Short mmCIF file of C-alpha atoms in Angstrom, two decimals:
data_model
loop_
_atom_site.label_atom_id
_atom_site.label_comp_id
_atom_site.label_asym_id
_atom_site.label_seq_id
_atom_site.Cartn_x
_atom_site.Cartn_y
_atom_site.Cartn_z
CA ALA H 190 85.83 102.80 94.25
CA ASN H 191 86.65 103.87 90.73
CA ASP H 192 84.44 105.80 88.32
CA VAL H 193 84.73 103.28 85.47
CA ASP H 194 83.32 100.25 87.26
CA LEU H 195 81.05 101.72 89.91
CA GLY H 196 79.99 105.09 88.52
CA ASN H 197 81.34 108.58 89.14
CA ASP H 198 78.47 110.28 90.97
CA GLU H 199 80.70 110.75 94.03
CA MET H 200 84.36 110.36 93.16
CA PHE H 201 85.68 111.57 96.52
CA VAL H 202 84.25 110.64 99.90
CA GLU H 203 85.00 113.12 102.67
CA ASP H 204 83.41 111.25 105.56
CA PRO H 205 85.37 112.43 108.64
CA ARG H 206 84.96 108.98 110.20
CA GLY H 207 87.19 107.45 107.53
CA PHE H 208 87.30 103.71 106.89
CA ASN H 209 87.20 103.10 110.63
CA CYS H 210 83.42 103.36 110.58
CA ILE H 211 83.22 100.38 108.20
CA LEU H 212 85.55 98.28 110.33
CA ASP H 213 83.74 99.27 113.51
CA ARG H 214 80.48 98.03 112.01
CA MET H 215 82.10 94.73 111.04
CA VAL H 216 83.51 94.33 114.55
CA GLU H 217 80.07 94.87 116.08
CA ASP H 218 78.65 92.16 113.84
CA LEU H 219 81.44 89.77 114.86
CA LYS H 220 80.87 90.42 118.55
CA VAL H 221 77.30 89.15 118.18
CA TRP H 222 78.76 85.78 117.20
CA GLY H 223 81.35 85.82 119.96
CA VAL H 224 84.32 86.17 117.61
CA GLN H 225 87.55 87.19 119.35
CA ILE H 226 89.86 89.76 117.78
CA HIS H 227 93.50 89.86 118.90
CA LEU H 228 95.09 93.25 118.30
CA GLN H 229 98.82 94.05 118.49
CA THR H 230 99.54 90.39 117.73
CA LYS H 231 102.04 89.49 115.02
CA VAL H 232 101.85 86.15 113.23
CA GLN H 233 105.24 84.47 113.07
CA MET H 234 104.51 81.02 111.66
CA VAL H 235 101.68 79.14 109.96
CA HIS H 236 101.94 75.34 109.93
CA TYR H 237 99.31 73.88 107.63
CA LYS H 238 98.41 70.35 106.60
CA PRO H 239 95.25 68.53 105.50
CA GLY H 240 92.50 69.14 108.05
CA ASN H 241 94.60 71.14 110.50
CA VAL H 242 96.36 74.51 110.80
CA LYS H 243 98.49 75.89 113.63
CA VAL H 244 99.25 79.61 113.85
CA VAL H 245 102.05 80.87 116.10
CA ALA H 246 101.82 84.55 117.04
CA GLN H 247 103.55 86.97 119.41
CA ASP H 248 101.81 89.56 121.55
CA GLY H 249 103.30 92.93 120.64
CA THR H 250 102.79 94.26 124.17
CA THR H 251 103.87 91.40 126.43
CA GLY H 252 106.04 89.43 124.01
CA LEU H 253 104.22 86.22 124.93
CA ILE H 254 103.94 83.52 122.27
CA SER H 255 100.54 81.95 121.62
CA GLU H 256 99.38 79.07 119.43
CA TYR H 257 96.02 78.85 117.69
CA LYS H 258 94.74 75.62 116.14
CA THR H 259 91.88 75.39 113.67
CA ASP H 260 90.57 73.56 110.61
CA ALA H 261 91.35 76.36 108.16
CA VAL H 262 93.05 79.76 108.02
CA VAL H 263 92.60 82.73 105.69
CA SER H 264 95.74 84.77 105.07
CA THR H 265 94.82 88.40 104.36
CA VAL H 266 98.29 89.88 104.78
CA SER H 267 99.43 92.14 101.97
CA LEU H 268 101.23 90.89 98.90
CA GLY H 269 104.29 92.77 100.19
CA VAL H 270 104.33 90.72 103.39
CA LEU H 271 104.09 87.46 101.44
CA GLN H 272 106.91 88.55 99.14
CA SER H 273 109.08 89.63 102.09
CA LYS H 274 108.71 86.16 103.66
CA SER H 275 108.42 87.75 107.10
CA ILE H 276 105.89 85.05 108.03
CA LYS H 277 107.18 81.49 107.99
CA PHE H 278 104.86 79.03 106.28
CA LEU H 279 105.39 75.32 106.87
CA PRO H 280 105.65 73.55 104.56
CA PRO H 281 107.12 76.27 102.30
CA PHE H 282 104.98 77.36 99.38
CA PRO H 283 105.29 75.16 96.27
CA LYS H 284 107.04 76.67 93.26
CA TRP H 285 103.81 77.34 91.35
CA LYS H 286 102.48 79.42 94.26
CA ILE H 287 105.75 81.35 94.62
CA ASP H 288 105.73 82.07 90.87
CA ALA H 289 102.16 83.38 91.11
CA ILE H 290 102.95 85.65 94.07
CA GLY H 291 105.94 87.00 92.15
CA GLN H 292 103.81 88.10 89.21
CA LEU H 293 102.62 91.21 91.05
CA ALA H 294 104.51 94.10 92.61
CA MET H 295 103.74 96.51 95.45
CA PHE H 296 103.29 100.14 94.46
CA ASN H 297 104.32 103.05 96.65
CA PHE H 298 101.54 105.61 97.02
CA ALA H 299 101.60 108.37 99.61
CA LYS H 300 99.28 111.09 100.83
CA VAL H 301 100.60 114.27 102.42
CA PHE H 302 98.09 116.27 104.47
CA CYS H 303 98.90 119.92 105.12
CA LYS H 304 96.94 122.32 107.30
CA PHE H 305 97.31 126.05 106.73
CA GLU H 306 96.26 129.05 108.79
CA THR H 307 94.78 130.78 105.74
CA LYS H 308 93.54 129.61 102.34
CA PHE H 309 95.49 130.78 99.30
CA TRP H 310 94.49 128.22 96.65
CA PRO H 311 91.72 128.66 94.03
CA ASP H 312 88.12 127.96 95.04
CA LYS H 313 86.77 126.62 91.76
CA ASP H 314 88.40 123.20 91.37
CA GLN H 315 88.74 120.38 93.87
CA LEU H 316 91.89 119.02 92.22
CA VAL H 317 94.80 121.38 91.67
CA PHE H 318 97.93 120.57 89.66
CA VAL H 319 100.96 122.43 90.95
CA VAL H 320 103.94 122.74 88.62
CA GLY H 321 106.61 124.39 90.68
CA ASP H 322 109.64 122.21 90.09
CA GLU H 323 111.31 120.48 87.15
CA LYS H 324 111.63 117.25 89.11
CA LYS H 325 109.15 114.62 87.93
CA GLY H 326 106.40 113.82 90.43
CA TYR H 327 107.39 116.59 92.87
CA TYR H 328 104.17 117.26 94.84
CA PRO H 329 102.16 117.54 91.61
CA LEU H 330 98.52 116.81 92.46
CA TRP H 331 96.67 118.39 95.37
CA MET H 332 93.10 117.93 96.53
CA LYS H 333 91.24 120.36 98.73
CA TYR H 334 88.42 119.39 101.07
CA ARG H 335 85.42 121.43 100.01
CA SER H 336 82.86 120.32 102.55
CA THR H 337 83.67 118.54 105.80
CA PHE H 338 87.06 120.15 106.43
CA GLU H 339 86.62 123.41 104.53
CA SER H 340 87.17 125.55 107.63
CA GLN H 341 90.35 123.64 108.50
CA HIS H 342 92.17 124.79 105.34
CA LEU H 343 93.38 121.28 104.52
CA PHE H 344 95.24 120.48 101.33
CA MET H 345 96.21 116.90 100.45
CA CYS H 346 98.87 115.83 97.96
CA TYR H 347 99.04 112.53 96.06
CA LEU H 348 102.49 111.05 95.43
CA GLY H 349 103.51 107.85 93.71
CA GLY H 350 106.51 105.66 92.99
CA ALA H 351 110.00 106.69 94.04
CA GLU H 352 108.83 110.16 95.06
CA ALA H 353 106.29 108.67 97.46
CA ARG H 354 109.00 106.59 99.10
CA ARG H 355 111.32 109.61 99.32
CA VAL H 356 108.73 111.80 101.01
CA GLU H 357 107.68 109.08 103.45
CA CYS H 358 111.29 108.97 104.64
CA LEU H 359 111.37 112.72 105.41
CA THR H 360 110.49 114.39 108.69
CA THR H 361 107.35 116.53 108.83
CA GLU H 362 109.62 119.58 109.20
CA GLN H 363 111.43 118.72 105.97
CA ILE H 364 108.12 118.21 104.17
CA ALA H 365 106.84 121.55 105.45
CA ASN H 366 109.96 123.26 104.10
CA GLU H 367 109.53 121.73 100.64
CA VAL H 368 105.80 122.47 100.48
CA GLU H 369 106.30 126.06 101.61
CA GLU H 370 108.86 126.73 98.91
CA LEU H 371 106.73 125.01 96.25
CA PHE H 372 103.60 127.00 97.04
CA ARG H 373 105.51 130.26 97.30
CA ARG H 374 106.72 129.84 93.72
CA ALA H 375 103.32 128.69 92.45
CA PHE H 376 100.89 131.01 94.27
CA GLU H 377 102.76 134.11 95.45
CA HIS H 378 101.50 136.18 92.52
CA THR H 379 97.86 135.23 93.24
CA LEU H 380 97.68 136.38 96.87
CA SER H 381 94.94 138.79 97.83
CA ASN H 382 95.48 141.94 99.86
CA GLY H 383 96.28 141.26 103.47
CA GLN H 384 97.84 137.83 102.95
CA ASP H 385 101.43 137.68 104.13
CA PRO H 386 103.63 135.81 101.61
CA THR H 387 106.23 135.18 104.29
CA THR H 388 103.89 133.10 106.44
CA CYS H 389 100.75 131.92 104.61
CA PHE H 390 102.52 129.21 102.59
CA ARG H 391 103.96 127.51 105.67
CA PRO H 392 101.87 124.48 106.80
CA SER H 393 100.96 124.73 110.47
CA SER H 394 100.87 120.93 110.67
CA VAL H 395 101.79 118.03 108.39
CA ALA H 396 100.77 114.37 108.35
CA VAL H 397 102.02 111.76 105.90
CA THR H 398 101.25 108.11 105.27
CA ASP H 399 103.94 105.49 105.77
CA TRP H 400 102.91 102.45 103.75
CA SER H 401 106.29 101.79 102.14
CA ASN H 402 108.14 101.73 105.48
CA ASN H 403 105.49 99.77 107.37
CA PRO H 404 106.62 96.13 107.81
CA MET H 405 102.97 95.09 107.99
CA PHE H 406 102.43 96.19 104.37
CA HIS H 407 105.70 96.88 102.47
CA GLY H 408 103.85 99.18 100.09
CA SER H 409 100.44 100.65 99.39
CA TYR H 410 98.74 98.18 97.07
CA SER H 411 99.46 95.63 94.35
CA VAL H 412 100.01 96.47 90.68
CA TYR H 413 100.45 94.45 87.50
CA PRO H 414 103.91 94.84 85.92
CA VAL H 415 104.17 94.41 82.15
CA GLY H 416 103.83 90.72 81.33
CA ALA H 417 102.18 89.74 84.61
CA PHE H 418 100.36 86.39 84.37
CA ALA H 419 101.41 85.95 80.75
CA ASP H 420 102.66 82.42 81.49
CA VAL H 421 101.13 81.88 84.94
CA PRO H 422 97.35 81.55 85.46
CA PHE H 423 95.80 84.03 87.90
CA SER H 424 94.04 81.09 89.56
CA ASP H 425 97.43 79.96 90.90
CA LEU H 426 97.52 83.15 92.98
CA THR H 427 94.08 82.69 94.52
CA LYS H 428 94.24 78.91 94.95
CA GLY H 429 94.61 77.68 98.52
CA LEU H 430 97.06 75.14 99.91
CA ASN H 431 96.89 72.10 102.15
CA GLY H 432 100.52 71.17 102.68
CA VAL H 433 100.48 68.31 100.18
CA GLU H 434 102.94 68.44 97.29
CA GLY H 435 101.49 68.70 93.83
CA HIS H 436 99.15 70.83 91.82
CA GLU H 437 96.13 68.54 91.65
CA GLU H 438 92.77 69.85 90.55
CA ASP H 439 91.05 68.35 93.59
CA VAL H 440 93.19 70.32 96.04
CA ALA H 441 90.36 72.88 96.25
CA ASN H 442 88.31 70.34 98.15
CA ARG H 443 91.03 69.91 100.76
CA GLU H 444 92.41 73.43 101.24
CA THR H 445 93.38 74.46 104.75
CA LEU H 446 95.29 77.69 103.94
CA TYR H 447 93.31 80.25 101.96
CA PHE H 448 94.32 83.65 100.57
CA ALA H 449 92.34 86.89 100.34
CA GLY H 450 93.01 90.60 99.99
CA GLU H 451 93.05 93.24 97.28
CA ALA H 452 95.88 91.52 95.39
CA PHE H 453 93.78 88.37 95.07
CA ASP H 454 90.91 90.01 93.19
CA ASP H 455 91.43 90.05 89.43
CA LYS H 456 89.05 92.97 88.82
CA PHE H 457 89.51 95.32 91.76
CA ASN H 458 93.08 94.76 92.88
CA GLY H 459 94.42 97.91 94.49
CA TRP H 460 90.96 98.93 95.72
CA VAL H 461 89.26 98.44 99.07
CA GLN H 462 86.28 96.72 97.47
CA GLY H 463 88.67 94.18 95.94
CA ALA H 464 89.88 93.21 99.40
CA TYR H 465 86.32 92.97 100.69
CA MET H 466 85.03 90.94 97.75
CA SER H 467 87.91 88.46 97.79
CA GLY H 468 87.46 87.93 101.52
CA GLU H 469 83.75 87.38 101.05
CA ARG H 470 84.37 84.78 98.33
CA VAL H 471 86.82 82.83 100.47
CA ALA H 472 84.54 82.96 103.51
CA LYS H 473 81.68 81.52 101.45
CA LYS H 474 83.97 78.79 100.12
CA ILE H 475 84.91 77.74 103.65
CA LEU H 476 81.28 77.74 104.79
CA GLU H 477 80.22 75.65 101.80
CA ARG H 478 82.71 72.93 102.63
CA GLN H 479 81.26 72.42 106.12
#
């Protein structure tokens, strides 16, 4: 969440369960209704027409191809996947839908987690800006975990844009080398007695996100470039399709292919709650048409 729209009482959540706990709860609710979830299954083609949709998918473990037929489908793949055209939609999207999808761009945002044997950073602030290199965006903003992982000596860095993509392409060893040198220049003069400057700045382990290289996402989240939706209505992005040519107003009553996800929320795009809210809206729309 962000502090402008939903308050800033708790800006950072350090729940060790992560977002998995939310998904696990959703899965439990779905199991009550007998809903099947197919993991490690990649959608290859979606054939949609009025009143009928066929989805062709491949099992990532066995390689077997399966077909699923239904009255309606909700596409929640990322904007990056839609723009990459890695899923074949039949019929192809009409021009007005392609233009709407092209209004947004995928942003590269990375997190680098470093674990250290000893703590050498200041205790007072949760966010620490490190200026140790003239290169723009070079590991600039770090966040320390003050509660749940305090004893683990974890430090997390936020990276964006081209620098995020660069770091996500490095090995963990290369990242450790860069971080060690950065912190040595920034903190060596602040070490207390007994801390060894030759070892304390070296991360004992490194983990990094990989959104930009992941073919299931092609980036971290959607952003609005300058001029986005200046000549194209946002409703064209969220509007569903039924395989019939045209841009009629009554198409909403006959949609068979719907779209949801963070990119399809005009208020909270880029945020988890945007993805949740857009999915909830589409689900209600489908239920109301029954």
